Short mmCIF file of C-alpha atoms and ligand atoms in Angstrom, two decimals:
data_model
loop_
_atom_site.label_atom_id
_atom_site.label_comp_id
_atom_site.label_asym_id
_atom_site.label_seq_id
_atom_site.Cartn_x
_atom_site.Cartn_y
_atom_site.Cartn_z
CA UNK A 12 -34.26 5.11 -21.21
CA UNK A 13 -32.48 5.31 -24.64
CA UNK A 14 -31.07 1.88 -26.01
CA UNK A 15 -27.09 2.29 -25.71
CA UNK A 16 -28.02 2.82 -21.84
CA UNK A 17 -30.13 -0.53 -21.47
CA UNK A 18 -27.23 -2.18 -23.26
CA UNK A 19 -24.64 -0.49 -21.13
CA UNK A 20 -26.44 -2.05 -18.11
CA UNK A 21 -26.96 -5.06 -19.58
CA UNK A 22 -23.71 -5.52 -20.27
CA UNK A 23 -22.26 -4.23 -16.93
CA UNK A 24 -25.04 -7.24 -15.19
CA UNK A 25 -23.18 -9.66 -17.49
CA UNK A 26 -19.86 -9.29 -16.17
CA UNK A 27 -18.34 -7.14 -18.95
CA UNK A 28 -16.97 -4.08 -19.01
CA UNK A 29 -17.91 -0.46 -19.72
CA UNK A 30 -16.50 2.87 -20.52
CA UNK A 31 -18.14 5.83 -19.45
CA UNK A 32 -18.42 9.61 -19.31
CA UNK A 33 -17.80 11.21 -16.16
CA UNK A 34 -17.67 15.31 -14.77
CA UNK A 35 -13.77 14.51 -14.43
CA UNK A 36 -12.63 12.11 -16.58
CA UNK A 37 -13.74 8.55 -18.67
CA UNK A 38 -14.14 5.41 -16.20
CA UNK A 39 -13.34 2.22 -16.85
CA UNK A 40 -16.90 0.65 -15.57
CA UNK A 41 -17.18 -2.86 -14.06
CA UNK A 42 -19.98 -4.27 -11.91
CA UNK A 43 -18.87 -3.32 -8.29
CA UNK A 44 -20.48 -6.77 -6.45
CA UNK A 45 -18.87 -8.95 -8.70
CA UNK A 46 -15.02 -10.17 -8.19
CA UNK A 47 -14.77 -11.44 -11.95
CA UNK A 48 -16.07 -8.34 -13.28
CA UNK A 49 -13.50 -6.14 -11.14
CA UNK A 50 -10.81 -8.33 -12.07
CA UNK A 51 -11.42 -7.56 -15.89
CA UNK A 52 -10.74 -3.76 -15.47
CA UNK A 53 -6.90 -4.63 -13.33
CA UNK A 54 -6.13 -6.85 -16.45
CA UNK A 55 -7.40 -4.07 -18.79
CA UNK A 56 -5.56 -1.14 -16.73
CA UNK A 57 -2.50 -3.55 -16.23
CA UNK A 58 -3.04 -2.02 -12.73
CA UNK A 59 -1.73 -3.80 -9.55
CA UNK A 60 -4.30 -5.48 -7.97
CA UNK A 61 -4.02 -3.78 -4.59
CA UNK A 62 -4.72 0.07 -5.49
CA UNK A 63 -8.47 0.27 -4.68
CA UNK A 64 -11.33 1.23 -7.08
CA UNK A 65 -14.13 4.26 -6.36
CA UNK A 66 -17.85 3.40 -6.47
CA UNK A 67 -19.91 5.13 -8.39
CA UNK A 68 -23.57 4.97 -7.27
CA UNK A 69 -26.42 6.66 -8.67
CA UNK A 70 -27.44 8.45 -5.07
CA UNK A 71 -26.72 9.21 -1.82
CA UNK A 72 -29.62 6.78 -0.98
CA UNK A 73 -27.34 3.94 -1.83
CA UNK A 74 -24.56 5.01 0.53
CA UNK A 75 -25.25 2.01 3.08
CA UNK A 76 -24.84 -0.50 0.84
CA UNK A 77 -21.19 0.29 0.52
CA UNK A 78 -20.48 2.07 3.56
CA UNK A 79 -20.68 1.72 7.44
CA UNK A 80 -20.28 3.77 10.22
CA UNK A 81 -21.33 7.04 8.29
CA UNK A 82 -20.07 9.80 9.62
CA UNK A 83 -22.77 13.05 9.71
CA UNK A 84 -19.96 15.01 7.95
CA UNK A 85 -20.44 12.56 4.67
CA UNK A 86 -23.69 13.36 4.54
CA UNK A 87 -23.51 17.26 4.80
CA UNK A 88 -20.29 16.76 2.15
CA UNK A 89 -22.62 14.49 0.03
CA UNK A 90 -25.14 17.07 0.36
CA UNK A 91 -23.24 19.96 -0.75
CA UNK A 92 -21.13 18.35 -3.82
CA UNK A 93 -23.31 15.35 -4.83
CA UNK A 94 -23.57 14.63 -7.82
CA UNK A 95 -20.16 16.22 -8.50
CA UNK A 96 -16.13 15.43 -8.19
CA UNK A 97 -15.72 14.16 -4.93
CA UNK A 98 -14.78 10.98 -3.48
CA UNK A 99 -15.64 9.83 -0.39
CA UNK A 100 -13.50 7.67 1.93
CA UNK A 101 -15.79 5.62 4.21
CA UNK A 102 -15.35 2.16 6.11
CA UNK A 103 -16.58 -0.40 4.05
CA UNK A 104 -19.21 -2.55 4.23
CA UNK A 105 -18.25 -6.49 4.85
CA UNK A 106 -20.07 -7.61 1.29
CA UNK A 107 -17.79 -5.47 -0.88
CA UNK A 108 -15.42 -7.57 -2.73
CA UNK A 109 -11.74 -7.14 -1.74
CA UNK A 110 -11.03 -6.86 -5.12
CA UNK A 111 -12.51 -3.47 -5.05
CA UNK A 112 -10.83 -2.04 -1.92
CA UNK A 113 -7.64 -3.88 -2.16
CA UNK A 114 -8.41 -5.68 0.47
CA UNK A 115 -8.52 -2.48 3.05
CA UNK A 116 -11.09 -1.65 5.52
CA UNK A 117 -12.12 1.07 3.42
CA UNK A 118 -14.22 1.87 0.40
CA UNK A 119 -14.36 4.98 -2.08
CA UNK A 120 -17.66 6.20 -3.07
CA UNK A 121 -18.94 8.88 -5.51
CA UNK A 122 -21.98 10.15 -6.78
CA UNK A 123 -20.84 11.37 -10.68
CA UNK A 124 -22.21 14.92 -11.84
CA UNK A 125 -22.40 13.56 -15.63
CA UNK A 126 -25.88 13.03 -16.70
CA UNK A 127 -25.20 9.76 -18.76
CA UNK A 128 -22.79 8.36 -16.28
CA UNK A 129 -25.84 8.91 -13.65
CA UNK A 130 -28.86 7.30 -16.21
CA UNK A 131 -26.49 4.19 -16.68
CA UNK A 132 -26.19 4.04 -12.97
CA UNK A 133 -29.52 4.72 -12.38
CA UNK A 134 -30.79 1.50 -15.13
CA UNK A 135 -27.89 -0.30 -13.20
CA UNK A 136 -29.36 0.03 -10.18
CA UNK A 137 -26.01 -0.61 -8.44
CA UNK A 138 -22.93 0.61 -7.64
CA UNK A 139 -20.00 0.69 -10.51
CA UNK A 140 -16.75 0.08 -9.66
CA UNK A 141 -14.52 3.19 -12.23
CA UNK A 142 -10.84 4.11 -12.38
CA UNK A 143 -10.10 6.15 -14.78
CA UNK A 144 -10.25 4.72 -18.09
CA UNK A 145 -6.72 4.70 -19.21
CA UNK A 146 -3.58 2.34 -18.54
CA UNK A 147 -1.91 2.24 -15.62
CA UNK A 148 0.34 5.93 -14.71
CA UNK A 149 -1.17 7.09 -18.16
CA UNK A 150 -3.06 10.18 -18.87
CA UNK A 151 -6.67 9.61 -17.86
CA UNK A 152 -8.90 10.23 -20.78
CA UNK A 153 -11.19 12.90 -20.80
CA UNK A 154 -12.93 11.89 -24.31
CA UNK A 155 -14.57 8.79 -25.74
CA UNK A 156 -11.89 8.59 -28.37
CA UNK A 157 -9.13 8.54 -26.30
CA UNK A 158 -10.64 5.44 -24.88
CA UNK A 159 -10.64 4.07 -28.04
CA UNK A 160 -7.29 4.82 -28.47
CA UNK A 161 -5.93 3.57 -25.20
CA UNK A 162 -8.31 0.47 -24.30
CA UNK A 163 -10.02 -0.26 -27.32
CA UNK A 164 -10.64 -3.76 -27.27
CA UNK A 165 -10.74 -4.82 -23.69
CA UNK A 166 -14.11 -3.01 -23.73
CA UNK A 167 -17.21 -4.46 -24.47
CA UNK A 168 -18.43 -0.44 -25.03
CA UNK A 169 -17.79 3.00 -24.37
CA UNK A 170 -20.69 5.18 -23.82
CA UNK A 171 -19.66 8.61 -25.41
CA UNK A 172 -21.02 11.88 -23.23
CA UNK A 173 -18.57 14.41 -25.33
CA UNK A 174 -15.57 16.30 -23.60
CA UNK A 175 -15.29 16.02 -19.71
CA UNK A 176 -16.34 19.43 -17.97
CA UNK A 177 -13.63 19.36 -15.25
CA UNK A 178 -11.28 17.54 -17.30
CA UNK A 179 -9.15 15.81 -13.82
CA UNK A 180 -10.02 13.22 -11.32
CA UNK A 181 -12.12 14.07 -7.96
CA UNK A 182 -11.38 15.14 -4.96
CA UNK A 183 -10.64 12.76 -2.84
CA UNK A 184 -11.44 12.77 1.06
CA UNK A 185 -10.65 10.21 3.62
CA UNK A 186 -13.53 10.98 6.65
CA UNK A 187 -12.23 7.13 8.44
CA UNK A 188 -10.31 8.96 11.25
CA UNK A 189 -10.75 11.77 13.49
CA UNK A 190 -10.02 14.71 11.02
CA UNK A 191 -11.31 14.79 7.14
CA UNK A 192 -8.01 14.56 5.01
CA UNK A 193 -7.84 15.35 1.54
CA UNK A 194 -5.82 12.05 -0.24
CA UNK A 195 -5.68 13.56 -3.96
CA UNK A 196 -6.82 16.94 -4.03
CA UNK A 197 -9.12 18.46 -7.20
CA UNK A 198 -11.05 21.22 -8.32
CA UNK A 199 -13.27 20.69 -5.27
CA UNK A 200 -10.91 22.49 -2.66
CA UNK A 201 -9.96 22.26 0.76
CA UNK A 202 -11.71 25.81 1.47
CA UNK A 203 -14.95 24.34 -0.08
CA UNK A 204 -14.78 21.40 2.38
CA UNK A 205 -14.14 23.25 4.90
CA UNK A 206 -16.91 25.49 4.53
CA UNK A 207 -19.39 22.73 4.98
CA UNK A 208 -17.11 20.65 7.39
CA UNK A 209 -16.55 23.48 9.90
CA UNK A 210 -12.92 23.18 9.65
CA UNK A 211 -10.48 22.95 7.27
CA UNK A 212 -9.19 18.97 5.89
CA UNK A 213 -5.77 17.77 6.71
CA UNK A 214 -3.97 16.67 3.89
CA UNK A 215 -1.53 13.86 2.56
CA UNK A 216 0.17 12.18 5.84
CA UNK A 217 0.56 8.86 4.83
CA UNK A 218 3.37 7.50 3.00
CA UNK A 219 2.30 4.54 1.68
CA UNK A 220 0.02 4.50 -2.22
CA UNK A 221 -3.20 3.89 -0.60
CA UNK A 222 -4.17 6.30 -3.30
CA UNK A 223 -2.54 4.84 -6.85
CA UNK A 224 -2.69 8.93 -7.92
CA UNK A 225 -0.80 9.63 -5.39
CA UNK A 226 2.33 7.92 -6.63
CA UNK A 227 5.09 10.22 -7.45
CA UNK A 228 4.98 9.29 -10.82
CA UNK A 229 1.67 9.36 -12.38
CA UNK A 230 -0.61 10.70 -15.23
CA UNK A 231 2.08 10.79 -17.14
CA UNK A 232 2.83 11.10 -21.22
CA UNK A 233 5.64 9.27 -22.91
CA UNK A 234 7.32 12.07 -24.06
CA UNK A 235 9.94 13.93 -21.94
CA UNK A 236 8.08 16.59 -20.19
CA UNK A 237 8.77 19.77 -18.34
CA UNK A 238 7.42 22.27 -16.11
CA UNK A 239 9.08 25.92 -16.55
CA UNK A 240 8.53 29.33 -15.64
CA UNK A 241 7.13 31.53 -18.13
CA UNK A 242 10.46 33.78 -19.22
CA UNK A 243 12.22 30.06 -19.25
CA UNK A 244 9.72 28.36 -21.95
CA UNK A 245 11.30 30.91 -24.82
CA UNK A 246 14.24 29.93 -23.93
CA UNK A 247 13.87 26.23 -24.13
CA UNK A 248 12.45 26.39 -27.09
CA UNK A 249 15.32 28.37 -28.98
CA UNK A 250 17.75 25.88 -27.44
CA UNK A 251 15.45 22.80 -29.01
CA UNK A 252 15.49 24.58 -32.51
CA UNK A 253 19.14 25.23 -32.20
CA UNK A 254 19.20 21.55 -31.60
CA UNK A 255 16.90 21.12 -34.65
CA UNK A 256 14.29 19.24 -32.42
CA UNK A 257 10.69 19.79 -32.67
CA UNK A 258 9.18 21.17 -29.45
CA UNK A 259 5.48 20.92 -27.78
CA UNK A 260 4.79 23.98 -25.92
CA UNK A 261 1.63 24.26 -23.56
CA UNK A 262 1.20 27.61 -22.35
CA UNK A 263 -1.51 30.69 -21.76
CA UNK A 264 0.43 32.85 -24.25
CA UNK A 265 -0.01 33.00 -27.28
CA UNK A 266 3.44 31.72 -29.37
CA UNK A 267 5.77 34.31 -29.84
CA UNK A 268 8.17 33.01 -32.63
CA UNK A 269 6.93 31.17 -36.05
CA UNK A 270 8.82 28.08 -36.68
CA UNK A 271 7.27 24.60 -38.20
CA UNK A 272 8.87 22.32 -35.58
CA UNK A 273 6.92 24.58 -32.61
CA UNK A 274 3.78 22.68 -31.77
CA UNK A 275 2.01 25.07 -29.58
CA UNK A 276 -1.10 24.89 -28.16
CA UNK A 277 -2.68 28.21 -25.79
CA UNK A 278 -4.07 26.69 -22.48
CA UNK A 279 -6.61 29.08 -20.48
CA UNK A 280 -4.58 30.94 -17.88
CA UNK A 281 -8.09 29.94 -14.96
CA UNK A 282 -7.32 26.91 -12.88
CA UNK A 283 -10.88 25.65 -14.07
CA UNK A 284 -9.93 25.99 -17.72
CA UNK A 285 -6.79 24.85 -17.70
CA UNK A 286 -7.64 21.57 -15.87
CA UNK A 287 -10.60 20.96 -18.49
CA UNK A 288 -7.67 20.96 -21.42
CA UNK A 289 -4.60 20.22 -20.13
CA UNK A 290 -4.86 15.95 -19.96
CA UNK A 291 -6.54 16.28 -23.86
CA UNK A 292 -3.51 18.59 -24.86
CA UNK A 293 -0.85 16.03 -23.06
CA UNK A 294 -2.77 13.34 -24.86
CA UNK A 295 -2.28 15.41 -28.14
CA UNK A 296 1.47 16.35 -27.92
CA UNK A 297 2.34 12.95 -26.64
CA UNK A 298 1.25 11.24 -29.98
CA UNK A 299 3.56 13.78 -32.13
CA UNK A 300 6.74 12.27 -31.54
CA UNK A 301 8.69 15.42 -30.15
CA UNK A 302 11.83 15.30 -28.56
CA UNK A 303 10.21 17.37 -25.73
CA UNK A 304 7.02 19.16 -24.21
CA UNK A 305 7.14 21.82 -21.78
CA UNK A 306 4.05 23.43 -20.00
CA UNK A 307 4.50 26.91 -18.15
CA UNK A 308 4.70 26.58 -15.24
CA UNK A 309 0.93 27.79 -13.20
CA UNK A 310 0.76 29.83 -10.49
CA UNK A 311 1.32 28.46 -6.91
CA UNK A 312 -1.87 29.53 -5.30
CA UNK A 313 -4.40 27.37 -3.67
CA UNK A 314 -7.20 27.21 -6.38
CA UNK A 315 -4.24 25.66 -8.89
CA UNK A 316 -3.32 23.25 -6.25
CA UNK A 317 -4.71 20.12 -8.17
CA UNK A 318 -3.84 21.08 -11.30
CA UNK A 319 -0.09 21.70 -9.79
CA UNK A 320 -0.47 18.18 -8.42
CA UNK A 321 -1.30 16.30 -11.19
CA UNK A 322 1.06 18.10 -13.38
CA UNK A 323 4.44 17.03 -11.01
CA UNK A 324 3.17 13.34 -11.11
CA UNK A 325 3.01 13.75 -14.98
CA UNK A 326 6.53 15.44 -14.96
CA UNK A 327 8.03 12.74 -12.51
CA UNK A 328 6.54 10.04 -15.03
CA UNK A 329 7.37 11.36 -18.40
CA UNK A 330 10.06 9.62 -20.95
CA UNK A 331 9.07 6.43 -20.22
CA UNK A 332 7.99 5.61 -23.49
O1 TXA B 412 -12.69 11.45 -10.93
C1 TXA B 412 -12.43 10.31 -10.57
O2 TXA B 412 -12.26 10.01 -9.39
C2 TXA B 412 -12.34 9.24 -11.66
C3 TXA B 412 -13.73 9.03 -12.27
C4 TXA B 412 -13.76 7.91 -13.27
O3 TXA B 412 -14.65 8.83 -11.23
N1 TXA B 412 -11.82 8.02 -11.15
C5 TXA B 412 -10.54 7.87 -10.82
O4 TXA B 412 -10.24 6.57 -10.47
O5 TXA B 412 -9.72 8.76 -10.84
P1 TXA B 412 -8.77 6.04 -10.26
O6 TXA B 412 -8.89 4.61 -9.93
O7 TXA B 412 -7.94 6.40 -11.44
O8 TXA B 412 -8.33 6.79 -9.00
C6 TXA B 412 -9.06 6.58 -7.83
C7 TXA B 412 -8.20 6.73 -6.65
C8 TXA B 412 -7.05 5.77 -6.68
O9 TXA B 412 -5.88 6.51 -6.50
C9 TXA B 412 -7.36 4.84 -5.52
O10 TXA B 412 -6.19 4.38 -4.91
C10 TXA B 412 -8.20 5.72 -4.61
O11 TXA B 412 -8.98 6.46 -5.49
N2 TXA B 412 -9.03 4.95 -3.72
C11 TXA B 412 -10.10 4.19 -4.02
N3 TXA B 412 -10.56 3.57 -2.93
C12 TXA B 412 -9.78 3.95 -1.90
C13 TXA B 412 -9.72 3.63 -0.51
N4 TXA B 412 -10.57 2.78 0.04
N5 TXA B 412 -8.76 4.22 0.24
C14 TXA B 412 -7.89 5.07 -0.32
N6 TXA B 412 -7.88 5.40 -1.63
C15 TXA B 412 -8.80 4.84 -2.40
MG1 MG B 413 -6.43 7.02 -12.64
#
């Protein structure tokens, strides 16, 4: 086991926090049995206390710590996508600290497909309370540096594991009542649980934020943002030069005009790429100052459904700043 990870662990039995690399994005690590610990990453996130954290736990085998009442179906889903982005909603054991569910009956567990985020679990030993590692409705960070940038000093350390592969949060599936129900979908999709479930999830239902990403307004930049069809984006950005604003433009194509106050940055036109850039390129634009950023609009189809989702709450949120 290298050093940084004995320290991570170290620190994380001490009470203190700790960064760390995920598949999706960077969590914001706390000890997951200990109420003080937790508290330190709500205070860090200025998040309200009552949206619940995910687990992260080095195995499957550690399931019934956390968990109750285990449904077959979490194991087959474990199974299938373990380690990897998925989240599973299970009723919680009594011993885990309401300050990780807020307080519900429920608990959120994951297995992480990022080798370093697995060794520190596994020298852990325990399960590792994570949101993402960004402030609250903020873009979650999907490299060390933008930790660094965003949290800095409330952490004791971030472990650095390079650019997230998936680049946005898990999937996130409720198996507490009688049908599966996707909460926050992600590049695990509903097809893919349904495969291994038999039958397809149900999805959304509830109105209240049991799921903080679920807000309307979420994962969002400072910087007034928009979402626009493809023939529309040229035309928003001759009406910002005409305006003599600088513009941030997002988009598969490549930039069709040649003008200094056009930041433009070529996204891949695959769901999978796109979702592995897009929170990065936000991050990017975001700290330019421009009066605006637009993003073309993807399409509609299933496999761009989390990517679709995340980018509304971002759009919702935007300006702010
Ligand atoms: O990919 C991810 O899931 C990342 C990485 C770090 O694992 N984590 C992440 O955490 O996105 P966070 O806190 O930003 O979002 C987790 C979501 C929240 O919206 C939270 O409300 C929901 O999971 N959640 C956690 N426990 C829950 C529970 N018992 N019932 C319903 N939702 C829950
Ligand atoms: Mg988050």
């Amino acid at each position: 086991m290298s050093a940084q990870i004995e320290k991570a662990a170290a620190l994380l039995r001490q009470g203190e926090l700790v960064a760390f690399p995920t598949e999706t994005v960077y969590g914001l690590g706390a000890d997951a049995s200990n109420p003080v610990a937790v508290a330190k990453v709500f205070a860090a996130k200025g998040r309200p206390a009552d949206h619940p954290l995910i687990v992260h736990i080095p195995g499957v085998e550690h399931l019934e710590r956390w968990a109750r009442e285990i449904p077959e179906t979490a194991y087959a889903l474990a199974k299938a996508f373990w380690p990897g982005p998925l989240t599973l909603i299970l009723k919680r054991q009594p011993s885990v600290p309401d300050a990780v569910t807020g307080g519900q009956d429920t608990v959120g567990v994951r297995v992480p497909g990022h080798p370093l985020a697995l060794e520190l679990l596994k020298a852990f030993d325990g399960g590792i309370a994570a949101p993402s590692a960004n402030r609250f409705g903020h873009v979650s960070p999907t490299t060390a540096q933008h930790v660094h940038d965003e949290l800095g000093a409330a952490v004791a350390m971030v472990l650095d594991g390079g650019p997230c592969r998936v680049g946005i949060e898990s999937t996130i599936v409720d198996l507490t009542g009688s049908q599966s129900r996707i909460l926050r979908p992600g590049m695990i999709g509903a097809a893919d649980l349904g495969r291994v479930l038999g039958r397809a999830p149900g999805t959304g239902g509830e109105s209240a934020p049991r799921v903080s990403g679920s807000l309307e307004s979420h994962y969002a930049p400072g910087t007034d943002l928009a979402l626009l069809q493809p023939d529309v984006v040229i035309f928003a950005v001759r009406e910002a030069l005409a305006a003599d604003q600088r513009i941030g433009v997002i988009a598969p194509m490549a930039c069709p005009l040649s003008d200094e106050r056009i930041v433009w940055r070529q996204i891949a036109g695959d769901a999978a790429g796109f979702a592995h850039d897009i929170y990065a390129l936000l991050r990017e634009l975001d700290g330019l100052g421009l009066a605006r950023i637009v993003v073309q609009k993807p399409p509609q189809s299933e496999n761009w459904r989390a990517v679709n989702d995340r980018l509304q709450r971002a759009v919702a949120g935007s300006g702010a700043a």
